[in-house]
PDB file of C-alpha atoms in Angstrom:
ATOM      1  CA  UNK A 208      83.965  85.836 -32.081  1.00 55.00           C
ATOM      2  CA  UNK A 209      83.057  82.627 -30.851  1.00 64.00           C
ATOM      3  CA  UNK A 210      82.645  82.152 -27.202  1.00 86.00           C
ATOM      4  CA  UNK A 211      83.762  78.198 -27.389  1.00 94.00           C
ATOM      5  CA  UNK A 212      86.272  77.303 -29.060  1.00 95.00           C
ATOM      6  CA  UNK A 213      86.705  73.781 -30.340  1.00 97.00           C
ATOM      7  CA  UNK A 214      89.715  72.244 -31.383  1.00 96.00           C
ATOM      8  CA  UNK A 215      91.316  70.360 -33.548  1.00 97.00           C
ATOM      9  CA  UNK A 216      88.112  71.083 -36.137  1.00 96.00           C
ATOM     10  CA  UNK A 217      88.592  68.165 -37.807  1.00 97.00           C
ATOM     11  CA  UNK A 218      90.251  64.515 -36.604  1.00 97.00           C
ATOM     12  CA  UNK A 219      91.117  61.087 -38.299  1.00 97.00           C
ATOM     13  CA  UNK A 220      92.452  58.694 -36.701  1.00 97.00           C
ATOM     14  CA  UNK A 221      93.329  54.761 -37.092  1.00 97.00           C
ATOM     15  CA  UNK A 222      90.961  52.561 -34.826  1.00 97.00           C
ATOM     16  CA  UNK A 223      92.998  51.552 -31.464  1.00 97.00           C
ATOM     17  CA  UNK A 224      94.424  55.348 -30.965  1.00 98.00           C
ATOM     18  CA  UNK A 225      93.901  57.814 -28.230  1.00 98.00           C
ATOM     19  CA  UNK A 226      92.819  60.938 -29.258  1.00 98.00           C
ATOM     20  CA  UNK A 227      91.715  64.320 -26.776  1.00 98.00           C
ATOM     21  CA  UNK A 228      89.604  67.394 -28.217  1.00 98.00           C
ATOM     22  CA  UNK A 229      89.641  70.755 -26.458  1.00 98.00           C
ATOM     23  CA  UNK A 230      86.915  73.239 -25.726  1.00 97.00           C
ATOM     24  CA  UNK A 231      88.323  76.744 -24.607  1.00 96.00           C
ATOM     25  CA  UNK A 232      87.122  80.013 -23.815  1.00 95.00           C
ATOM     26  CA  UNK A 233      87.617  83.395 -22.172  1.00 92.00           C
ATOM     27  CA  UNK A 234      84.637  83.467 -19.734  1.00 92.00           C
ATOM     28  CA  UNK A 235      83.572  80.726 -17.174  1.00 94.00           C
ATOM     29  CA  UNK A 236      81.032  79.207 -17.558  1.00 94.00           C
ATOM     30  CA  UNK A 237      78.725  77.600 -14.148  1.00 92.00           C
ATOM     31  CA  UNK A 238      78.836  74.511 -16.651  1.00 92.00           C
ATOM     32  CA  UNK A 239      79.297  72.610 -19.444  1.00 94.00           C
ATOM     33  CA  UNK A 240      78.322  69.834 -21.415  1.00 96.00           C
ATOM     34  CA  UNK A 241      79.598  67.680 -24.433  1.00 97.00           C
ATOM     35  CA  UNK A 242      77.496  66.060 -26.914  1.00 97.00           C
ATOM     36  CA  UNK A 243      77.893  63.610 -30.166  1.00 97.00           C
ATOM     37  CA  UNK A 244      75.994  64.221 -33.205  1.00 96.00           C
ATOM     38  CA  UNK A 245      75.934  60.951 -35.663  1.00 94.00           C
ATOM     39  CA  UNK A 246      75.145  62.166 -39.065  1.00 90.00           C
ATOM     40  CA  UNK A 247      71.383  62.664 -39.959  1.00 90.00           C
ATOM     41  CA  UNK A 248      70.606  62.902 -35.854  1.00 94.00           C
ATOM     42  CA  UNK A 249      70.286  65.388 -33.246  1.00 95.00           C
ATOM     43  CA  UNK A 250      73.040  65.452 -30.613  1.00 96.00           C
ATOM     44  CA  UNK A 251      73.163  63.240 -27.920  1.00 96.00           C
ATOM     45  CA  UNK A 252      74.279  64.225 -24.186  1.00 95.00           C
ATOM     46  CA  UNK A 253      77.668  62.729 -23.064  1.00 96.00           C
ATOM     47  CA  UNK A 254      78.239  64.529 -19.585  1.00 95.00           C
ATOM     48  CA  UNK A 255      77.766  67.441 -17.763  1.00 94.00           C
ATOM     49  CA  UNK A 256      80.503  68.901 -15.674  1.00 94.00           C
ATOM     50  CA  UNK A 257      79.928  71.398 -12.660  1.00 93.00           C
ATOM     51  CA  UNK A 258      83.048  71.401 -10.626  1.00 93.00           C
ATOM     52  CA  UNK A 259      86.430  73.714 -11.756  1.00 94.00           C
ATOM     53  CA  UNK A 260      88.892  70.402 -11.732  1.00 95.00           C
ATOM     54  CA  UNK A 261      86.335  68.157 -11.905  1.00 95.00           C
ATOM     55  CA  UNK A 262      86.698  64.770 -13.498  1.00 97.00           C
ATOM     56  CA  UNK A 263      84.007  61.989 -15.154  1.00 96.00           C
ATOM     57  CA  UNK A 264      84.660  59.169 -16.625  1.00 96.00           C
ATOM     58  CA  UNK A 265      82.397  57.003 -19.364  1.00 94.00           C
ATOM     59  CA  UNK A 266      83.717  53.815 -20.098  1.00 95.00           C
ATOM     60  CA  UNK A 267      86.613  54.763 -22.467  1.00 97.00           C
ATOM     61  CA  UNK A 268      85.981  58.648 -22.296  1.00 97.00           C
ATOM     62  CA  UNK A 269      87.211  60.692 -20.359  1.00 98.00           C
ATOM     63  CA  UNK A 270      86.075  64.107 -19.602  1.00 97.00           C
ATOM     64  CA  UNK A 271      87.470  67.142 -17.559  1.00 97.00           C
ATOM     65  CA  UNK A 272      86.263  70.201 -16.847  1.00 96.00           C
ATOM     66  CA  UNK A 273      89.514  72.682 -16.135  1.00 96.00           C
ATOM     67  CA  UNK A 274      89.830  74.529 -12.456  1.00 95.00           C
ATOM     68  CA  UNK A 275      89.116  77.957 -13.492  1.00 95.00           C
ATOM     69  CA  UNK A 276      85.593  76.812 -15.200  1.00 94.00           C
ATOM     70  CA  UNK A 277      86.914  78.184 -18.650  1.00 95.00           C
ATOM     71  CA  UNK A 278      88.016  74.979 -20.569  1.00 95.00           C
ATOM     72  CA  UNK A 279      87.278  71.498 -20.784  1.00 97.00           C
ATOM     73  CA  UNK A 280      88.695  68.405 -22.428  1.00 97.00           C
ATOM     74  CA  UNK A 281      87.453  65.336 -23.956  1.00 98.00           C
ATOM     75  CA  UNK A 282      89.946  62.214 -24.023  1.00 98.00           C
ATOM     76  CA  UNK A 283      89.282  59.029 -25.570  1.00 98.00           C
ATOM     77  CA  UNK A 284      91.267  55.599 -25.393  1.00 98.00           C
ATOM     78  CA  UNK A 285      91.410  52.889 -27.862  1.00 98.00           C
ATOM     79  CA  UNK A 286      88.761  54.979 -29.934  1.00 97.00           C
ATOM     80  CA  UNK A 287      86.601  52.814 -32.004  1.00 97.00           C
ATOM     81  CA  UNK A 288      84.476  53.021 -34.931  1.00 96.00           C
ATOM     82  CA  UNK A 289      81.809  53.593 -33.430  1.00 95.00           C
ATOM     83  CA  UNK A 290      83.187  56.685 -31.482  1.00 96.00           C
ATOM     84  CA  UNK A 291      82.521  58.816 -35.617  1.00 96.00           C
ATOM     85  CA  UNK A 292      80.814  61.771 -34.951  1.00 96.00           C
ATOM     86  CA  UNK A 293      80.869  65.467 -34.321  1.00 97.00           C
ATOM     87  CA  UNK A 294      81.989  66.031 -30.811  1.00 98.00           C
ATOM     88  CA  UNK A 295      80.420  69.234 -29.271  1.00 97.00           C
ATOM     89  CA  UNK A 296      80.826  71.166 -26.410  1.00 97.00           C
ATOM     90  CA  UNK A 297      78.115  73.654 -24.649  1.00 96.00           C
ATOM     91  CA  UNK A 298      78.318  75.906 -21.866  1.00 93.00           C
ATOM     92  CA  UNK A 299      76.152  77.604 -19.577  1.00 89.00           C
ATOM     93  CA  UNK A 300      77.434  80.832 -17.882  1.00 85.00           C
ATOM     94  CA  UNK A 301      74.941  80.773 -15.078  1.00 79.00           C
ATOM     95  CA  UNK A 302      72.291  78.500 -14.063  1.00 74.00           C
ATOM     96  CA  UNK A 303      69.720  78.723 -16.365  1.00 71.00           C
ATOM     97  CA  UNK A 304      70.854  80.983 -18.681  1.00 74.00           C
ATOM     98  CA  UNK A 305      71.189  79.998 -22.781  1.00 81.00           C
ATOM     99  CA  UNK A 306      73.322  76.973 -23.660  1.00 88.00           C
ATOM    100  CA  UNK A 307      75.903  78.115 -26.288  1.00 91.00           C
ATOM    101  CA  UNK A 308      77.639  75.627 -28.324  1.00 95.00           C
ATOM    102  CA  UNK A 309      80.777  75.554 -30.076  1.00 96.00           C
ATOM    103  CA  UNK A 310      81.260  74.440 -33.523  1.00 95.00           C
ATOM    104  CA  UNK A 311      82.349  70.895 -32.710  1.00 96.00           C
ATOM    105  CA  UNK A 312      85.289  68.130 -33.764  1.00 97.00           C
ATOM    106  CA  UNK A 313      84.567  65.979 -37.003  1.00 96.00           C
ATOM    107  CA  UNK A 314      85.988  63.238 -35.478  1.00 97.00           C
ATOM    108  CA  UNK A 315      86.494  59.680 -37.942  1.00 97.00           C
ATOM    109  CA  UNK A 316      88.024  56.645 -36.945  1.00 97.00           C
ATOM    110  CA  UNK A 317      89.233  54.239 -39.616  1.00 97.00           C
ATOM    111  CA  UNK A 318      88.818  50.305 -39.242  1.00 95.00           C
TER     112      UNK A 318
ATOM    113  CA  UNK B 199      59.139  57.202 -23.955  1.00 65.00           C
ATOM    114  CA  UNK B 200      59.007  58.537 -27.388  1.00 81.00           C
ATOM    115  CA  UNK B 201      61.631  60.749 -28.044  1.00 92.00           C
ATOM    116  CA  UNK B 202      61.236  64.735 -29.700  1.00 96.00           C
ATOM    117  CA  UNK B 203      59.473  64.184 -33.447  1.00 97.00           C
ATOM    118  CA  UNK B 204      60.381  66.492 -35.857  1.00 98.00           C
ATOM    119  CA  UNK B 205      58.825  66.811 -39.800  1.00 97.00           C
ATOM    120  CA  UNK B 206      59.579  66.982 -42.222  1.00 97.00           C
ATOM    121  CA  UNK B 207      62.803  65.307 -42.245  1.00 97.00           C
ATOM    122  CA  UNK B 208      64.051  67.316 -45.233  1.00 97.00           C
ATOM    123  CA  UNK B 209      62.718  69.944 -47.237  1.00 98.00           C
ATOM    124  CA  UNK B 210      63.959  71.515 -50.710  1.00 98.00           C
ATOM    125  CA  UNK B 211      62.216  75.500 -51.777  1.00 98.00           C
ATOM    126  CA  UNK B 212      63.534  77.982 -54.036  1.00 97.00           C
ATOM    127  CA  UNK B 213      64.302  81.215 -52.568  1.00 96.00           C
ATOM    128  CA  UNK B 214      61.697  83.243 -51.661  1.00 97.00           C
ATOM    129  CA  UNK B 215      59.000  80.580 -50.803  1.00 98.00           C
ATOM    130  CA  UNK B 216      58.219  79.896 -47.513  1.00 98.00           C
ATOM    131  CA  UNK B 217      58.039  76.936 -45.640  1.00 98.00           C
ATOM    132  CA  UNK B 218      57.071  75.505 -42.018  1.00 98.00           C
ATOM    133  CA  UNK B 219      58.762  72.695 -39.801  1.00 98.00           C
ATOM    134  CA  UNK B 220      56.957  70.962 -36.771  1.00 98.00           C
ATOM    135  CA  UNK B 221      58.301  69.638 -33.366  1.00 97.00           C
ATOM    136  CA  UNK B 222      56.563  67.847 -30.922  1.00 97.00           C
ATOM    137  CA  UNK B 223      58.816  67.523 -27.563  1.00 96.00           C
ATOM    138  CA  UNK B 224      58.830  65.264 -25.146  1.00 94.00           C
ATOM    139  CA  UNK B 225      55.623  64.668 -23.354  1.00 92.00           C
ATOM    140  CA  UNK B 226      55.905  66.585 -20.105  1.00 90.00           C
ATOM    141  CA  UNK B 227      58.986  68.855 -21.351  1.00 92.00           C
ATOM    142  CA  UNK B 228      57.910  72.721 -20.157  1.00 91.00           C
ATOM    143  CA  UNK B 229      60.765  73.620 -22.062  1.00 93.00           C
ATOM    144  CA  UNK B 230      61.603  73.887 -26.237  1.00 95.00           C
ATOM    145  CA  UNK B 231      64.471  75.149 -28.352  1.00 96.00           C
ATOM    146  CA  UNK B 232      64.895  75.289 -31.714  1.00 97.00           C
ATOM    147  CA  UNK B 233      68.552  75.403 -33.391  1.00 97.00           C
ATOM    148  CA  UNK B 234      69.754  76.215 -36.549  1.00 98.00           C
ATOM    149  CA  UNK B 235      72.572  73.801 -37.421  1.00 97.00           C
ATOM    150  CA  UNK B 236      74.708  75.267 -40.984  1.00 95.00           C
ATOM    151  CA  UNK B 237      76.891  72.751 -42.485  1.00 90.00           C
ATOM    152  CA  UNK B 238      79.823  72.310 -40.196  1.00 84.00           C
ATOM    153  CA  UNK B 239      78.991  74.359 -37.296  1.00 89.00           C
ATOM    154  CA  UNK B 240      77.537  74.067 -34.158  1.00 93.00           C
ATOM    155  CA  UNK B 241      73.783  74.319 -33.476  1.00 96.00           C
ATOM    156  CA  UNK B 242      73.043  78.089 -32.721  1.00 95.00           C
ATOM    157  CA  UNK B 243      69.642  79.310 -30.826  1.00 95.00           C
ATOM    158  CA  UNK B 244      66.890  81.023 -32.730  1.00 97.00           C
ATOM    159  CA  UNK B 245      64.046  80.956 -30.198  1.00 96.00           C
ATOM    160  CA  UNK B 246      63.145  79.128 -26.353  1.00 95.00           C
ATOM    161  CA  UNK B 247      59.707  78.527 -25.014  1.00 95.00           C
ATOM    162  CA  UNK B 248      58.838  78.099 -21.724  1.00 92.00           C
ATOM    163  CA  UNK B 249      55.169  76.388 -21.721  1.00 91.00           C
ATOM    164  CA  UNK B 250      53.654  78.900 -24.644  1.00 88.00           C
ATOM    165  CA  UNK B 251      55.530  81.998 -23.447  1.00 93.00           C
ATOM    166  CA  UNK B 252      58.679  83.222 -25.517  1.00 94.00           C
ATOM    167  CA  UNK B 253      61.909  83.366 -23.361  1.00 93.00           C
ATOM    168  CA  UNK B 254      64.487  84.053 -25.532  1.00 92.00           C
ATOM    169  CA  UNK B 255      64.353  85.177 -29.266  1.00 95.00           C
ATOM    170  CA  UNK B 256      66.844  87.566 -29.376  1.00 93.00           C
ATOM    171  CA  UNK B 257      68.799  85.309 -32.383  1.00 93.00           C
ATOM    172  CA  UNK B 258      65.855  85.340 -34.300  1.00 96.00           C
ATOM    173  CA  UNK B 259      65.747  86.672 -37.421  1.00 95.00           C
ATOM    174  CA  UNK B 260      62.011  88.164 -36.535  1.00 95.00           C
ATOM    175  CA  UNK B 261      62.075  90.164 -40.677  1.00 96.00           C
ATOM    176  CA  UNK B 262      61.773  86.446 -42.167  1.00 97.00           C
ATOM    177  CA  UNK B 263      61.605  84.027 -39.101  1.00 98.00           C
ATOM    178  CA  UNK B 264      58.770  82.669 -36.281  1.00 97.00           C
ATOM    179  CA  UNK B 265      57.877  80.172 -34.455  1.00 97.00           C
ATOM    180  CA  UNK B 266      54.736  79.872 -32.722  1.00 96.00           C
ATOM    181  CA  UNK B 267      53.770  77.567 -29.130  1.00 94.00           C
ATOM    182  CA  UNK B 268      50.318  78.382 -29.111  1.00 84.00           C
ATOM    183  CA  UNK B 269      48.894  75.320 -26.816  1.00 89.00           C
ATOM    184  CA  UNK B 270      52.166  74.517 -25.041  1.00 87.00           C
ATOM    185  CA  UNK B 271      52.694  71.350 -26.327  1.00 93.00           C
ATOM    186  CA  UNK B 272      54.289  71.211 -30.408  1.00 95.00           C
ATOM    187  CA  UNK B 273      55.467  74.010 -32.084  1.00 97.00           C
ATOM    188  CA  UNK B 274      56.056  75.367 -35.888  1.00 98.00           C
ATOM    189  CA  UNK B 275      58.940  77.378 -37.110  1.00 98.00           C
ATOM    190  CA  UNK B 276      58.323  79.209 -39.920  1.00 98.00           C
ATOM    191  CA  UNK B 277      60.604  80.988 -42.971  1.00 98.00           C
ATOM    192  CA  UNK B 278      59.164  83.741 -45.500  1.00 97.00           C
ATOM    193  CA  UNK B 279      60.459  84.519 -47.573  1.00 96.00           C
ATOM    194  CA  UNK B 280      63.713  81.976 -47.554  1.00 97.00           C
ATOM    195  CA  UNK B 281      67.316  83.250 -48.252  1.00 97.00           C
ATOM    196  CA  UNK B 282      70.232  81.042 -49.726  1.00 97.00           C
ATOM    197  CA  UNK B 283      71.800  81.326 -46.406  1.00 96.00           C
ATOM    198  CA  UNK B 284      68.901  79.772 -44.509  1.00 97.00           C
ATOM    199  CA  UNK B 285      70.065  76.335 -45.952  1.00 98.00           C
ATOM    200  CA  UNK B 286      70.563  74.184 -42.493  1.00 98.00           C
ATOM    201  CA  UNK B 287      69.306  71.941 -40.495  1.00 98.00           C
ATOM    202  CA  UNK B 288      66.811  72.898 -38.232  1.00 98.00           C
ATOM    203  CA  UNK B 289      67.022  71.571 -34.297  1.00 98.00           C
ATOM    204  CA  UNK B 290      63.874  71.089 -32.047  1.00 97.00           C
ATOM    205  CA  UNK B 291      65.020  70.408 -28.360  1.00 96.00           C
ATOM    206  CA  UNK B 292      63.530  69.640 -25.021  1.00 94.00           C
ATOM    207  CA  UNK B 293      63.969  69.970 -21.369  1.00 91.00           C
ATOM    208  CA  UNK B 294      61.867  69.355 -18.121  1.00 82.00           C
ATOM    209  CA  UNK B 295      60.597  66.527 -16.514  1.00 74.00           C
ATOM    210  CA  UNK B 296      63.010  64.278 -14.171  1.00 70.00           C
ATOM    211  CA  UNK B 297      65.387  65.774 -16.320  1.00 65.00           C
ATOM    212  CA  UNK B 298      64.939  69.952 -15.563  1.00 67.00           C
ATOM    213  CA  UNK B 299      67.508  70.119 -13.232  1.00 70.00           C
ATOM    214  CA  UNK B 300      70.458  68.232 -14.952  1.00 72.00           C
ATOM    215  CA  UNK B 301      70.058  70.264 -17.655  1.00 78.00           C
ATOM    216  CA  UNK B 302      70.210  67.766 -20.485  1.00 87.00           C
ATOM    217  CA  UNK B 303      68.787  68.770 -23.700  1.00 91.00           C
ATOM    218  CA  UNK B 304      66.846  66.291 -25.697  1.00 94.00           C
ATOM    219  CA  UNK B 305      67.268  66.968 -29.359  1.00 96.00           C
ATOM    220  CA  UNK B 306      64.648  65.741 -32.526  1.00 97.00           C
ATOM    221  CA  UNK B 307      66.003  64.146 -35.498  1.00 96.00           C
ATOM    222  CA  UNK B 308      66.362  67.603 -37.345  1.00 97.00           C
ATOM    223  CA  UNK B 309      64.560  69.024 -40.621  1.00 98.00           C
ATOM    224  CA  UNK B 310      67.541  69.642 -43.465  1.00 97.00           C
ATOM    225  CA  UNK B 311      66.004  72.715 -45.437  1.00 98.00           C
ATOM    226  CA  UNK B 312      67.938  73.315 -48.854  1.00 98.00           C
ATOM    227  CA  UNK B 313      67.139  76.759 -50.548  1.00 98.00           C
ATOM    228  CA  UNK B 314      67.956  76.878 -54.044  1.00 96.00           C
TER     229      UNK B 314
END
Protein backbone atom coordinates (compact mmCIF):
# COMPACT_ATOMS: atom_id res chain seq x y z
CA UNK A 1 0.00 0.00 0.00
CA UNK A 2 1.39 3.19 -0.73
CA UNK A 3 1.20 5.86 1.83
CA UNK A 4 1.10 8.84 -1.00
CA UNK A 5 -0.77 8.62 -3.52
CA UNK A 6 -0.12 10.53 -6.70
CA UNK A 7 -2.43 11.23 -9.28
CA UNK A 8 -3.11 11.40 -12.49
CA UNK A 9 0.26 8.99 -13.05
CA UNK A 10 0.80 10.20 -16.18
CA UNK A 11 -0.15 13.87 -17.95
CA UNK A 12 0.14 15.47 -21.52
CA UNK A 13 -0.87 18.41 -22.15
CA UNK A 14 -0.71 21.23 -25.04
CA UNK A 15 1.64 24.22 -23.97
CA UNK A 16 -0.70 27.27 -22.66
CA UNK A 17 -3.05 24.76 -20.44
CA UNK A 18 -3.64 24.58 -16.77
CA UNK A 19 -3.15 21.46 -15.36
CA UNK A 20 -3.35 20.38 -11.16
CA UNK A 21 -1.79 16.97 -9.78
CA UNK A 22 -2.94 15.52 -6.47
CA UNK A 23 -1.06 13.91 -3.64
CA UNK A 24 -3.43 12.02 -1.13
CA UNK A 25 -3.20 9.94 1.77
CA UNK A 26 -4.78 8.43 4.87
CA UNK A 27 -2.41 9.74 7.61
CA UNK A 28 -1.23 13.41 8.19
CA UNK A 29 1.62 14.17 7.75
CA UNK A 30 3.55 17.44 10.01
CA UNK A 31 4.64 18.22 6.27
CA UNK A 32 5.17 17.92 2.91
CA UNK A 33 7.12 18.73 0.07
CA UNK A 34 6.98 18.54 -3.85
CA UNK A 35 9.83 18.07 -6.05
CA UNK A 36 10.64 17.90 -10.06
CA UNK A 37 12.88 15.37 -11.40
CA UNK A 38 14.16 16.31 -15.17
CA UNK A 39 15.27 13.15 -16.75
CA UNK A 40 18.91 11.97 -16.02
CA UNK A 41 18.82 14.35 -12.58
CA UNK A 42 18.06 14.09 -9.06
CA UNK A 43 14.92 15.90 -7.86
CA UNK A 44 14.81 19.32 -7.21
CA UNK A 45 12.81 21.02 -4.16
CA UNK A 46 9.72 23.09 -5.21
CA UNK A 47 8.10 23.97 -1.71
CA UNK A 48 7.53 22.87 1.53
CA UNK A 49 4.18 23.25 3.16
CA UNK A 50 3.58 23.22 7.07
CA UNK A 51 0.22 24.71 7.67
CA UNK A 52 -3.34 22.43 7.21
CA UNK A 53 -4.91 25.14 4.53
CA UNK A 54 -1.92 26.59 3.81
CA UNK A 55 -1.17 28.20 0.49
CA UNK A 56 2.36 29.10 -1.61
CA UNK A 57 2.68 30.37 -4.59
CA UNK A 58 5.86 30.14 -7.26
CA UNK A 59 5.48 32.20 -10.10
CA UNK A 60 2.94 30.14 -12.15
CA UNK A 61 2.60 27.23 -9.52
CA UNK A 62 0.59 26.98 -7.21
CA UNK A 63 0.73 24.77 -4.28
CA UNK A 64 -1.70 23.83 -1.35
CA UNK A 65 -1.40 21.86 1.36
CA UNK A 66 -5.21 20.62 2.42
CA UNK A 67 -6.64 21.57 6.18
CA UNK A 68 -6.56 18.23 7.66
CA UNK A 69 -2.62 17.80 6.74
CA UNK A 70 -3.55 14.63 4.59
CA UNK A 71 -3.49 15.93 0.92
CA UNK A 72 -1.93 18.42 -1.10
CA UNK A 73 -2.25 19.83 -4.59
CA UNK A 74 -0.05 21.13 -7.20
CA UNK A 75 -1.69 23.64 -9.84
CA UNK A 76 -0.02 25.06 -12.70
CA UNK A 77 -1.14 27.93 -15.20
CA UNK A 78 -0.18 28.44 -18.71
CA UNK A 79 2.25 25.35 -18.23
CA UNK A 80 5.20 25.55 -20.43
CA UNK A 81 7.73 23.39 -21.87
CA UNK A 82 9.86 23.75 -19.62
CA UNK A 83 7.46 22.70 -16.73
CA UNK A 84 8.37 18.39 -18.35
CA UNK A 85 9.18 16.44 -15.58
CA UNK A 86 8.14 14.01 -12.92
CA UNK A 87 6.28 15.88 -10.29
CA UNK A 88 6.74 14.31 -6.77
CA UNK A 89 5.36 14.68 -3.60
CA UNK A 90 7.04 13.73 -0.01
CA UNK A 91 5.79 13.79 3.36
CA UNK A 92 7.03 13.81 6.72
CA UNK A 93 4.73 12.49 9.53
CA UNK A 94 6.60 14.17 12.32
CA UNK A 95 9.46 16.40 12.50
CA UNK A 96 12.30 14.60 11.67
CA UNK A 97 11.12 11.46 10.96
CA UNK A 98 11.80 9.62 7.21
CA UNK A 99 10.64 11.51 4.12
CA UNK A 100 8.41 9.12 2.08
CA UNK A 101 7.72 9.84 -1.43
CA UNK A 102 5.07 8.97 -3.70
CA UNK A 103 5.52 7.66 -7.08
CA UNK A 104 5.16 10.96 -8.91
CA UNK A 105 3.20 12.60 -12.22
CA UNK A 106 5.00 12.13 -15.71
CA UNK A 107 4.00 15.30 -16.62
CA UNK A 108 4.82 16.49 -20.73
CA UNK A 109 3.88 19.55 -22.25
CA UNK A 110 3.79 19.77 -26.03
CA UNK A 111 5.04 23.00 -27.98
CA UNK B 1 28.86 25.61 -3.73
CA UNK B 2 29.32 22.38 -5.46
CA UNK B 3 26.42 20.43 -5.40
CA UNK B 4 26.17 16.29 -4.14
CA UNK B 5 28.69 14.21 -6.75
CA UNK B 6 27.73 10.96 -7.44
CA UNK B 7 29.89 8.10 -9.73
CA UNK B 8 29.58 6.47 -11.66
CA UNK B 9 26.90 7.94 -13.63
CA UNK B 10 25.81 4.57 -15.02
CA UNK B 11 26.84 1.19 -14.56
CA UNK B 12 25.94 -2.15 -16.58
CA UNK B 13 26.87 -6.00 -14.48
CA UNK B 14 25.46 -9.26 -15.08
CA UNK B 15 23.69 -10.76 -12.28
CA UNK B 16 25.53 -11.90 -9.62
CA UNK B 17 28.56 -9.48 -9.78
CA UNK B 18 28.85 -6.90 -7.50
CA UNK B 19 29.36 -3.45 -7.82
CA UNK B 20 29.94 -0.10 -5.68
CA UNK B 21 28.57 3.58 -6.20
CA UNK B 22 30.13 6.73 -4.45
CA UNK B 23 28.51 10.00 -3.09
CA UNK B 24 30.13 12.83 -1.82
CA UNK B 25 27.43 15.36 -0.17
CA UNK B 26 27.49 18.64 0.28
CA UNK B 27 30.35 20.04 2.20
CA UNK B 28 29.02 20.66 5.69
CA UNK B 29 25.78 18.32 5.21
CA UNK B 30 25.68 16.04 8.73
CA UNK B 31 23.11 14.32 7.00
CA UNK B 32 23.03 11.50 3.80
CA UNK B 33 20.40 9.36 2.13
CA UNK B 34 20.59 7.13 -0.42
CA UNK B 35 17.39 6.21 -2.68
CA UNK B 36 16.65 3.64 -4.90
CA UNK B 37 14.69 5.11 -7.82
CA UNK B 38 12.98 1.85 -10.24
CA UNK B 39 11.77 2.96 -13.50
CA UNK B 40 8.64 4.94 -12.92
CA UNK B 41 8.41 5.17 -9.28
CA UNK B 42 9.28 7.30 -6.69
CA UNK B 43 12.67 7.31 -4.93
CA UNK B 44 12.35 4.85 -1.89
CA UNK B 45 14.95 4.91 1.25
CA UNK B 46 17.54 2.21 1.66
CA UNK B 47 19.79 3.70 4.34
CA UNK B 48 20.35 7.50 6.39
CA UNK B 49 23.52 8.60 8.04
CA UNK B 50 23.83 10.98 10.49
CA UNK B 51 27.73 12.06 10.55
CA UNK B 52 29.14 8.17 10.32
CA UNK B 53 26.40 6.68 12.51
CA UNK B 54 23.50 4.61 10.77
CA UNK B 55 19.98 6.08 11.51
CA UNK B 56 17.76 4.33 9.55
CA UNK B 57 18.33 1.08 7.47
CA UNK B 58 15.42 -0.67 8.08
CA UNK B 59 14.65 -0.74 3.92
CA UNK B 60 17.81 -2.17 3.37
CA UNK B 61 18.19 -5.19 1.86
CA UNK B 62 21.23 -6.00 4.51
CA UNK B 63 21.48 -10.18 2.60
CA UNK B 64 22.92 -8.29 -0.65
CA UNK B 65 23.07 -4.49 0.25
CA UNK B 66 25.56 -1.82 2.38
CA UNK B 67 26.66 1.20 2.51
CA UNK B 68 29.40 2.34 4.55
CA UNK B 69 30.18 6.34 6.14
CA UNK B 70 33.28 5.51 7.65
CA UNK B 71 34.92 9.24 7.96
CA UNK B 72 31.66 11.19 7.84
CA UNK B 73 32.14 12.83 4.83
CA UNK B 74 31.42 10.43 1.24
CA UNK B 75 29.95 7.29 1.31
CA UNK B 76 29.79 3.86 -0.89
CA UNK B 77 26.80 1.72 -1.45
CA UNK B 78 27.48 -1.52 -2.28
CA UNK B 79 25.47 -4.69 -4.16
CA UNK B 80 26.67 -8.51 -3.98
CA UNK B 81 25.64 -10.35 -5.45
CA UNK B 82 23.13 -8.18 -7.91
CA UNK B 83 19.53 -9.38 -8.73
CA UNK B 84 17.54 -8.44 -12.00
CA UNK B 85 15.35 -6.44 -9.81
CA UNK B 86 18.13 -4.22 -8.47
CA UNK B 87 18.09 -2.43 -11.94
CA UNK B 88 17.47 1.46 -10.79
CA UNK B 89 18.82 4.38 -10.27
CA UNK B 90 20.55 4.93 -7.28
CA UNK B 91 19.92 8.47 -5.19
CA UNK B 92 22.61 10.08 -2.88
CA UNK B 93 20.98 13.03 -0.87
CA UNK B 94 21.96 15.66 1.61
CA UNK B 95 20.77 17.76 4.40
CA UNK B 96 22.31 20.17 7.07
CA UNK B 97 23.88 23.29 6.96
CA UNK B 98 21.67 26.66 6.66
CA UNK B 99 19.45 24.29 5.25
CA UNK B 100 18.76 21.54 8.44
CA UNK B 101 15.83 23.06 9.52
CA UNK B 102 13.78 23.60 6.25
CA UNK B 103 14.20 20.29 5.56
CA UNK B 104 15.17 20.41 1.91
CA UNK B 105 16.90 17.50 0.53
CA UNK B 106 19.71 18.00 -1.87
CA UNK B 107 19.83 15.17 -4.33
CA UNK B 108 23.21 13.93 -6.65
CA UNK B 109 22.86 13.34 -10.22
CA UNK B 110 22.05 9.53 -9.64
CA UNK B 111 24.05 6.24 -10.71
CA UNK B 112 21.60 4.13 -13.34
CA UNK B 113 22.72 0.42 -12.53
CA UNK B 114 21.37 -2.10 -15.29
CA UNK B 115 21.65 -5.87 -14.26
CA UNK B 116 21.50 -8.14 -17.04
Amino acid sequence: TQLLEQSPQFLSIQEGENLTVYCNSSSVFSSLQWYRQEPGEGPVLLVTVVTGGEVKKLKRLTFQFGDARKDSSLHITAAQTGDTGLYLCAGEKTSGSRLTFGEGTQLTVNP
Amino acid sequence: EAGVAQSPRYKIIEKRQSVAFWCNPISGHATLYWYQQILGQGPKLLIQFQNNGVVDDSQLPKDRFSAERLKGVDSTLKIQPAKLEDSAVYLCASIGGVNANTGELFFGEGSRLTVL
